[in-house]
Amino acid sequence: MVNLTKLLIVLKNSFVISLVMKKNIHPNYHNIKVEMTDGTQFETKSTWGKEGEVLKLEIDPKSHSAWTGGKQKLMDKGRISKFNKKFQNFKSDKKN
């Protein structure tokens, strides 16, 4: 019974030790400002840069076609026209 008690104490102590963060290995987490392409800013926490620095974005949801849908719509039209061109002679004589 003594060995079981010692084992439980060791397991308990090792679990407590594993929950404590190691010192001096984690990056500094601080407040920065993010500037969007239209000039608006918001504050967030990050490991980027130093406290109070401004991160200027070149691409963001307000300007990138992945969010605005600009290029994707053109690509869809191209796919449809390519499909129609490929199968233009493949028509059914059967009428509904």
GROMACS .gro file of N, CA, C and O in nm:
model
  384
    1MET      N    1   0.083  -0.120   0.000
    1MET     CA    2   0.000   0.000   0.000
    1MET      C    3   0.087   0.125   0.000
    1MET      O    4   0.049   0.224  -0.059
    2VAL      N    5   0.201   0.121   0.062
    2VAL     CA    6   0.290   0.236   0.067
    2VAL      C    7   0.339   0.270  -0.072
    2VAL      O    8   0.345   0.387  -0.109
    3ASN      N    9   0.372   0.172  -0.153
    3ASN     CA   10   0.420   0.198  -0.289
    3ASN      C   11   0.313   0.266  -0.374
    3ASN      O   12   0.342   0.353  -0.454
    4LEU      N   13   0.188   0.225  -0.358
    4LEU     CA   14   0.078   0.287  -0.431
    4LEU      C   15   0.062   0.434  -0.389
    4LEU      O   16   0.043   0.521  -0.473
    5THR      N   17   0.075   0.464  -0.262
    5THR     CA   18   0.065   0.601  -0.213
    5THR      C   19   0.178   0.686  -0.270
    5THR      O   20   0.155   0.799  -0.315
    6LYS      N   21   0.299   0.632  -0.272
    6LYS     CA   22   0.413   0.706  -0.327
    6LYS      C   23   0.393   0.732  -0.477
    6LYS      O   24   0.421   0.839  -0.527
    7LEU      N   25   0.339   0.632  -0.548
    7LEU     CA   26   0.314   0.646  -0.690
    7LEU      C   27   0.210   0.757  -0.716
    7LEU      O   28   0.228   0.839  -0.804
    8LEU      N   29   0.105   0.760  -0.638
    8LEU     CA   30   0.003   0.863  -0.653
    8LEU      C   31   0.059   1.002  -0.625
    8LEU      O   32   0.026   1.098  -0.694
    9ILE      N   33   0.145   1.014  -0.524
    9ILE     CA   34   0.206   1.144  -0.493
    9ILE      C   35   0.296   1.188  -0.608
    9ILE      O   36   0.293   1.304  -0.650
   10VAL      N   37   0.374   1.096  -0.662
   10VAL     CA   38   0.463   1.130  -0.774
   10VAL      C   39   0.380   1.172  -0.894
   10VAL      O   40   0.410   1.272  -0.960
   11LEU      N   41   0.274   1.098  -0.926
   11LEU     CA   42   0.189   1.134  -1.039
   11LEU      C   43   0.124   1.271  -1.017
   11LEU      O   44   0.117   1.353  -1.108
   12LYS      N   45   0.078   1.296  -0.898
   12LYS     CA   46   0.014   1.424  -0.866
   12LYS      C   47   0.114   1.538  -0.881
   12LYS      O   48   0.086   1.640  -0.942
   13ASN      N   49   0.234   1.520  -0.830
   13ASN     CA   50   0.336   1.624  -0.839
   13ASN      C   51   0.380   1.647  -0.983
   13ASN      O   52   0.401   1.761  -1.024
   14SER      N   53   0.395   1.543  -1.061
   14SER     CA   54   0.437   1.561  -1.200
   14SER      C   55   0.329   1.631  -1.281
   14SER      O   56   0.356   1.708  -1.371
   15PHE      N   57   0.202   1.605  -1.251
   15PHE     CA   58   0.093   1.673  -1.319
   15PHE      C   59   0.093   1.822  -1.286
   15PHE      O   60   0.077   1.905  -1.374
   16VAL      N   61   0.115   1.856  -1.162
   16VAL     CA   62   0.119   1.997  -1.121
   16VAL      C   63   0.236   2.067  -1.189
   16VAL      O   64   0.223   2.178  -1.239
   17ILE      N   65   0.350   2.003  -1.196
   17ILE     CA   66   0.468   2.062  -1.258
   17ILE      C   67   0.443   2.085  -1.407
   17ILE      O   68   0.482   2.186  -1.463
   18SER      N   69   0.373   1.993  -1.472
   18SER     CA   70   0.351   2.007  -1.616
   18SER      C   71   0.254   2.121  -1.649
   18SER      O   72   0.252   2.170  -1.759
   19LEU      N   73   0.173   2.165  -1.553
   19LEU     CA   74   0.081   2.275  -1.578
   19LEU      C   75   0.148   2.412  -1.567
   19LEU      O   76   0.094   2.511  -1.614
   20VAL      N   77   0.264   2.420  -1.506
   20VAL     CA   78   0.334   2.547  -1.488
   20VAL      C   79   0.409   2.578  -1.617
   20VAL      O   80   0.481   2.495  -1.669
   21MET      N   81   0.392   2.702  -1.670
   21MET     CA   82   0.461   2.741  -1.792
   21MET      C   83   0.610   2.761  -1.767
   21MET      O   84   0.649   2.811  -1.663
   22LYS      N   85   0.690   2.722  -1.864
   22LYS     CA   86   0.834   2.745  -1.853
   22LYS      C   87   0.862   2.893  -1.870
   22LYS      O   88   0.795   2.963  -1.946
   23LYS      N   89   0.962   2.941  -1.802
   23LYS     CA   90   0.998   3.083  -1.806
   23LYS      C   91   1.093   3.110  -1.923
   23LYS      O   92   1.172   3.026  -1.963
   24ASN      N   93   1.083   3.231  -1.977
   24ASN     CA   94   1.174   3.285  -2.078
   24ASN      C   95   1.176   3.209  -2.210
   24ASN      O   96   1.274   3.213  -2.282
   25ILE      N   97   1.068   3.135  -2.243
   25ILE     CA   98   1.065   3.070  -2.374
   25ILE      C   99   0.946   3.119  -2.458
   25ILE      O  100   0.936   3.088  -2.575
   26HIS      N  101   0.856   3.196  -2.398
   26HIS     CA  102   0.737   3.242  -2.468
   26HIS      C  103   0.759   3.385  -2.520
   26HIS      O  104   0.820   3.467  -2.453
   27PRO      N  105   0.707   3.415  -2.641
   27PRO     CA  106   0.724   3.551  -2.695
   27PRO      C  107   0.642   3.653  -2.617
   27PRO      O  108   0.544   3.618  -2.552
   28ASN      N  109   0.682   3.777  -2.626
   28ASN     CA  110   0.614   3.886  -2.558
   28ASN      C  111   0.478   3.910  -2.625
   28ASN      O  112   0.470   3.931  -2.746
   29TYR      N  113   0.371   3.907  -2.549
   29TYR     CA  114   0.235   3.926  -2.599
   29TYR      C  115   0.188   4.064  -2.554
   29TYR      O  116   0.177   4.091  -2.436
   30HIS      N  117   0.164   4.154  -2.650
   30HIS     CA  118   0.139   4.294  -2.617
   30HIS      C  119   0.035   4.354  -2.712
   30HIS      O  120  -0.007   4.291  -2.809
   31ASN      N  121  -0.005   4.478  -2.685
   31ASN     CA  122  -0.102   4.549  -2.768
   31ASN      C  123  -0.034   4.612  -2.889
   31ASN      O  124   0.072   4.673  -2.877
   32ILE      N  125  -0.098   4.597  -3.006
   32ILE     CA  126  -0.053   4.667  -3.128
   32ILE      C  127  -0.177   4.724  -3.197
   32ILE      O  128  -0.289   4.688  -3.163
   33LYS      N  129  -0.154   4.812  -3.294
   33LYS     CA  130  -0.263   4.864  -3.376
   33LYS      C  131  -0.248   4.806  -3.516
   33LYS      O  132  -0.137   4.794  -3.568
   34VAL      N  133  -0.361   4.769  -3.576
   34VAL     CA  134  -0.362   4.718  -3.713
   34VAL      C  135  -0.433   4.820  -3.800
   34VAL      O  136  -0.544   4.863  -3.769
   35GLU      N  137  -0.366   4.862  -3.909
   35GLU     CA  138  -0.424   4.960  -4.000
   35GLU      C  139  -0.468   4.889  -4.128
   35GLU      O  140  -0.389   4.825  -4.195
   36MET      N  141  -0.596   4.903  -4.159
   36MET     CA  142  -0.654   4.841  -4.279
   36MET      C  143  -0.615   4.923  -4.402
   36MET      O  144  -0.560   5.032  -4.390
   37THR      N  145  -0.646   4.871  -4.521
   37THR     CA  146  -0.609   4.941  -4.645
   37THR      C  147  -0.683   5.072  -4.663
   37THR      O  148  -0.633   5.162  -4.731
   38ASP      N  149  -0.799   5.088  -4.600
   38ASP     CA  150  -0.873   5.214  -4.611
   38ASP      C  151  -0.834   5.315  -4.503
   38ASP      O  152  -0.891   5.423  -4.496
   39GLY      N  153  -0.737   5.282  -4.419
   39GLY     CA  154  -0.687   5.374  -4.318
   39GLY      C  155  -0.748   5.355  -4.179
   39GLY      O  156  -0.700   5.413  -4.083
   40THR      N  157  -0.854   5.277  -4.167
   40THR     CA  158  -0.913   5.253  -4.035
   40THR      C  159  -0.819   5.166  -3.952
   40THR      O  160  -0.742   5.087  -4.006
   41GLN      N  161  -0.824   5.184  -3.822
   41GLN     CA  162  -0.736   5.110  -3.732
   41GLN      C  163  -0.817   5.042  -3.622
   41GLN      O  164  -0.925   5.088  -3.586
   42PHE      N  165  -0.762   4.931  -3.572
   42PHE     CA  166  -0.818   4.869  -3.453
   42PHE      C  167  -0.703   4.815  -3.370
   42PHE      O  168  -0.592   4.794  -3.420
   43GLU      N  169  -0.728   4.798  -3.241
   43GLU     CA  170  -0.625   4.752  -3.149
   43GLU      C  171  -0.648   4.605  -3.116
   43GLU      O  172  -0.761   4.561  -3.098
   44THR      N  173  -0.538   4.529  -3.109
   44THR     CA  174  -0.545   4.388  -3.077
   44THR      C  175  -0.419   4.348  -3.003
   44THR      O  176  -0.326   4.427  -2.991
   45LYS      N  177  -0.415   4.226  -2.956
   45LYS     CA  178  -0.294   4.174  -2.891
   45LYS      C  179  -0.222   4.083  -2.989
   45LYS      O  180  -0.286   4.012  -3.066
   46SER      N  181  -0.089   4.086  -2.986
   46SER     CA  182  -0.010   4.008  -3.081
   46SER      C  183   0.131   3.988  -3.028
   46SER      O  184   0.175   4.056  -2.936
   47THR      N  185   0.201   3.895  -3.090
   47THR     CA  186   0.344   3.878  -3.062
   47THR      C  187   0.427   3.950  -3.168
   47THR      O  188   0.549   3.950  -3.161
   48TRP      N  189   0.361   4.011  -3.268
   48TRP     CA  190   0.430   4.083  -3.374
   48TRP      C  191   0.481   4.217  -3.321
   48TRP      O  192   0.413   4.287  -3.246
   49GLY      N  193   0.598   4.257  -3.364
   49GLY     CA  194   0.651   4.390  -3.333
   49GLY      C  195   0.668   4.418  -3.185
   49GLY      O  196   0.690   4.329  -3.105
   50LYS      N  197   0.658   4.547  -3.153
   50LYS     CA  198   0.673   4.592  -3.015
   50LYS      C  199   0.545   4.660  -2.970
   50LYS      O  200   0.459   4.694  -3.051
   51GLU      N  201   0.533   4.682  -2.841
   51GLU     CA  202   0.415   4.746  -2.782
   51GLU      C  203   0.384   4.877  -2.853
   51GLU      O  204   0.471   4.962  -2.870
   52GLY      N  205   0.260   4.893  -2.902
   52GLY     CA  206   0.215   5.018  -2.962
   52GLY      C  207   0.248   5.035  -3.109
   52GLY      O  208   0.205   5.134  -3.170
   53GLU      N  209   0.320   4.944  -3.172
   53GLU     CA  210   0.353   4.958  -3.314
   53GLU      C  211   0.228   4.942  -3.400
   53GLU      O  212   0.129   4.884  -3.358
   54VAL      N  213   0.235   4.992  -3.524
   54VAL     CA  214   0.122   4.983  -3.617
   54VAL      C  215   0.158   4.885  -3.728
   54VAL      O  216   0.259   4.900  -3.797
   55LEU      N  217   0.073   4.784  -3.746
   55LEU     CA  218   0.088   4.686  -3.854
   55LEU      C  219   0.000   4.731  -3.969
   55LEU      O  220  -0.122   4.733  -3.957
   56LYS      N  221   0.061   4.772  -4.082
   56LYS     CA  222  -0.014   4.821  -4.197
   56LYS      C  223  -0.038   4.704  -4.293
   56LYS      O  224   0.056   4.643  -4.341
   57LEU      N  225  -0.164   4.676  -4.319
   57LEU     CA  226  -0.200   4.566  -4.407
   57LEU      C  227  -0.201   4.611  -4.552
   57LEU      O  228  -0.246   4.721  -4.584
   58GLU      N  229  -0.150   4.526  -4.641
   58GLU     CA  230  -0.156   4.552  -4.784
   58GLU      C  231  -0.281   4.488  -4.844
   58GLU      O  232  -0.332   4.533  -4.945
   59ILE      N  233  -0.326   4.379  -4.783
   59ILE     CA  234  -0.444   4.307  -4.828
   59ILE      C  235  -0.533   4.284  -4.707
   59ILE      O  236  -0.484   4.244  -4.602
   60ASP      N  237  -0.661   4.310  -4.721
   60ASP     CA  238  -0.755   4.285  -4.612
   60ASP      C  239  -0.891   4.249  -4.671
   60ASP      O  240  -0.910   4.254  -4.793
   61PRO      N  241  -0.988   4.213  -4.589
   61PRO     CA  242  -1.118   4.172  -4.641
   61PRO      C  243  -1.192   4.280  -4.718
   61PRO      O  244  -1.283   4.250  -4.795
   62LYS      N  245  -1.154   4.406  -4.702
   62LYS     CA  246  -1.222   4.514  -4.773
   62LYS      C  247  -1.171   4.530  -4.916
   62LYS      O  248  -1.239   4.588  -5.000
   63SER      N  249  -1.051   4.478  -4.943
   63SER     CA  250  -0.992   4.502  -5.075
   63SER      C  251  -0.959   4.374  -5.153
   63SER      O  252  -0.939   4.380  -5.273
   64HIS      N  253  -0.952   4.260  -5.090
   64HIS     CA  254  -0.910   4.138  -5.158
   64HIS      C  255  -1.029   4.068  -5.223
   64HIS      O  256  -1.135   4.057  -5.165
   65SER      N  257  -1.008   4.019  -5.343
   65SER     CA  258  -1.117   3.959  -5.419
   65SER      C  259  -1.169   3.829  -5.357
   65SER      O  260  -1.281   3.789  -5.385
   66ALA      N  261  -1.090   3.765  -5.274
   66ALA     CA  262  -1.139   3.645  -5.207
   66ALA      C  263  -1.257   3.677  -5.116
   66ALA      O  264  -1.346   3.595  -5.097
   67TRP      N  265  -1.259   3.798  -5.060
   67TRP     CA  266  -1.369   3.840  -4.974
   67TRP      C  267  -1.475   3.921  -5.050
   67TRP      O  268  -1.592   3.913  -5.022
   68THR      N  269  -1.430   4.001  -5.147
   68THR     CA  270  -1.524   4.087  -5.218
   68THR      C  271  -1.594   4.015  -5.332
   68THR      O  272  -1.698   4.058  -5.378
   69GLY      N  273  -1.532   3.907  -5.382
   69GLY     CA  274  -1.593   3.830  -5.490
   69GLY      C  275  -1.564   3.884  -5.627
   69GLY      O  276  -1.623   3.841  -5.725
   70GLY      N  277  -1.474   3.978  -5.641
   70GLY     CA  278  -1.445   4.041  -5.770
   70GLY      C  279  -1.396   3.945  -5.876
   70GLY      O  280  -1.460   3.925  -5.978
   71LYS      N  281  -1.284   3.883  -5.858
   71LYS     CA  282  -1.227   3.795  -5.960
   71LYS      C  283  -1.303   3.664  -5.971
   71LYS      O  284  -1.312   3.606  -6.076
   72GLN      N  285  -1.356   3.615  -5.861
   72GLN     CA  286  -1.424   3.487  -5.862
   72GLN      C  287  -1.542   3.489  -5.960
   72GLN      O  288  -1.566   3.393  -6.031
   73LYS      N  289  -1.614   3.600  -5.967
   73LYS     CA  290  -1.727   3.610  -6.058
   73LYS      C  291  -1.682   3.601  -6.204
   73LYS      O  292  -1.745   3.538  -6.285
   74LEU      N  293  -1.569   3.662  -6.234
   74LEU     CA  294  -1.515   3.654  -6.369
   74LEU      C  295  -1.472   3.512  -6.402
   74LEU      O  296  -1.494   3.464  -6.513
   75MET      N  297  -1.414   3.446  -6.306
   75MET     CA  298  -1.371   3.308  -6.328
   75MET      C  299  -1.491   3.218  -6.351
   75MET      O  300  -1.488   3.127  -6.433
   76ASP      N  301  -1.602   3.241  -6.281
   76ASP     CA  302  -1.722   3.161  -6.300
   76ASP      C  303  -1.775   3.175  -6.443
   76ASP      O  304  -1.813   3.078  -6.507
   77LYS      N  305  -1.778   3.299  -6.493
   77LYS     CA  306  -1.825   3.320  -6.630
   77LYS      C  307  -1.735   3.248  -6.728
   77LYS      O  308  -1.782   3.191  -6.825
   78GLY      N  309  -1.608   3.250  -6.704
   78GLY     CA  310  -1.515   3.182  -6.793
   78GLY      C  311  -1.536   3.032  -6.794
   78GLY      O  312  -1.530   2.967  -6.898
   79ARG      N  313  -1.565   2.975  -6.681
   79ARG     CA  314  -1.588   2.831  -6.672
   79ARG      C  315  -1.715   2.791  -6.746
   79ARG      O  316  -1.720   2.690  -6.814
   80ILE      N  317  -1.819   2.873  -6.731
   80ILE     CA  318  -1.946   2.843  -6.797
   80ILE      C  319  -1.931   2.852  -6.948
   80ILE      O  320  -1.977   2.763  -7.021
   81SER      N  321  -1.866   2.957  -6.996
   81SER     CA  322  -1.849   2.971  -7.140
   81SER      C  323  -1.759   2.861  -7.196
   81SER      O  324  -1.782   2.813  -7.307
   82LYS      N  325  -1.661   2.819  -7.120
   82LYS     CA  326  -1.574   2.710  -7.163
   82LYS      C  327  -1.653   2.579  -7.174
   82LYS      O  328  -1.640   2.504  -7.270
   83PHE      N  329  -1.740   2.555  -7.076
   83PHE     CA  330  -1.824   2.436  -7.078
   83PHE      C  331  -1.918   2.438  -7.199
   83PHE      O  332  -1.932   2.340  -7.272
   84ASN      N  333  -1.985   2.553  -7.219
   84ASN     CA  334  -2.078   2.565  -7.331
   84ASN      C  335  -2.008   2.547  -7.465
   84ASN      O  336  -2.062   2.484  -7.556
   85LYS      N  337  -1.889   2.601  -7.479
   85LYS     CA  338  -1.813   2.588  -7.604
   85LYS      C  339  -1.775   2.443  -7.627
   85LYS      O  340  -1.785   2.393  -7.739
   86LYS      N  341  -1.735   2.374  -7.522
   86LYS     CA  342  -1.691   2.235  -7.534
   86LYS      C  343  -1.807   2.144  -7.575
   86LYS      O  344  -1.789   2.052  -7.653
   87PHE      N  345  -1.927   2.171  -7.523
   87PHE     CA  346  -2.039   2.083  -7.548
   87PHE      C  347  -2.148   2.146  -7.636
   87PHE      O  348  -2.264   2.105  -7.633
   88GLN      N  349  -2.114   2.244  -7.718
   88GLN     CA  350  -2.214   2.312  -7.800
   88GLN      C  351  -2.276   2.220  -7.903
   88GLN      O  352  -2.392   2.235  -7.940
   89ASN      N  353  -2.201   2.123  -7.955
   89ASN     CA  354  -2.254   2.030  -8.056
   89ASN      C  355  -2.319   1.907  -7.994
   89ASN      O  356  -2.369   1.822  -8.065
   90PHE      N  357  -2.316   1.897  -7.865
   90PHE     CA  358  -2.370   1.780  -7.796
   90PHE      C  359  -2.509   1.814  -7.743
   90PHE      O  360  -2.529   1.843  -7.626
   91LYS      N  361  -2.607   1.815  -7.834
   91LYS     CA  362  -2.743   1.850  -7.797
   91LYS      C  363  -2.834   1.730  -7.816
   91LYS      O  364  -2.816   1.651  -7.908
   92SER      N  365  -2.933   1.725  -7.734
   92SER     CA  366  -3.028   1.616  -7.742
   92SER      C  367  -3.143   1.654  -7.838
   92SER      O  368  -3.189   1.768  -7.837
   93ASP      N  369  -3.189   1.559  -7.918
   93ASP     CA  370  -3.303   1.583  -8.008
   93ASP      C  371  -3.434   1.563  -7.934
   93ASP      O  372  -3.539   1.602  -7.982
   94LYS      N  373  -3.428   1.501  -7.818
   94LYS     CA  374  -3.546   1.473  -7.739
   94LYS      C  375  -3.600   1.602  -7.678
   94LYS      O  376  -3.528   1.680  -7.620
   95LYS      N  377  -3.732   1.627  -7.694
   95LYS     CA  378  -3.793   1.746  -7.637
   95LYS      C  379  -3.882   1.704  -7.523
   95LYS      O  380  -3.949   1.604  -7.527
   96ASN      N  381  -3.885   1.789  -7.420
   96ASN     CA  382  -3.970   1.759  -7.302
   96ASN      C  383  -4.111   1.803  -7.323
   96ASN      O  384  -4.151   1.895  -7.372
   0.00000   0.00000   0.00000
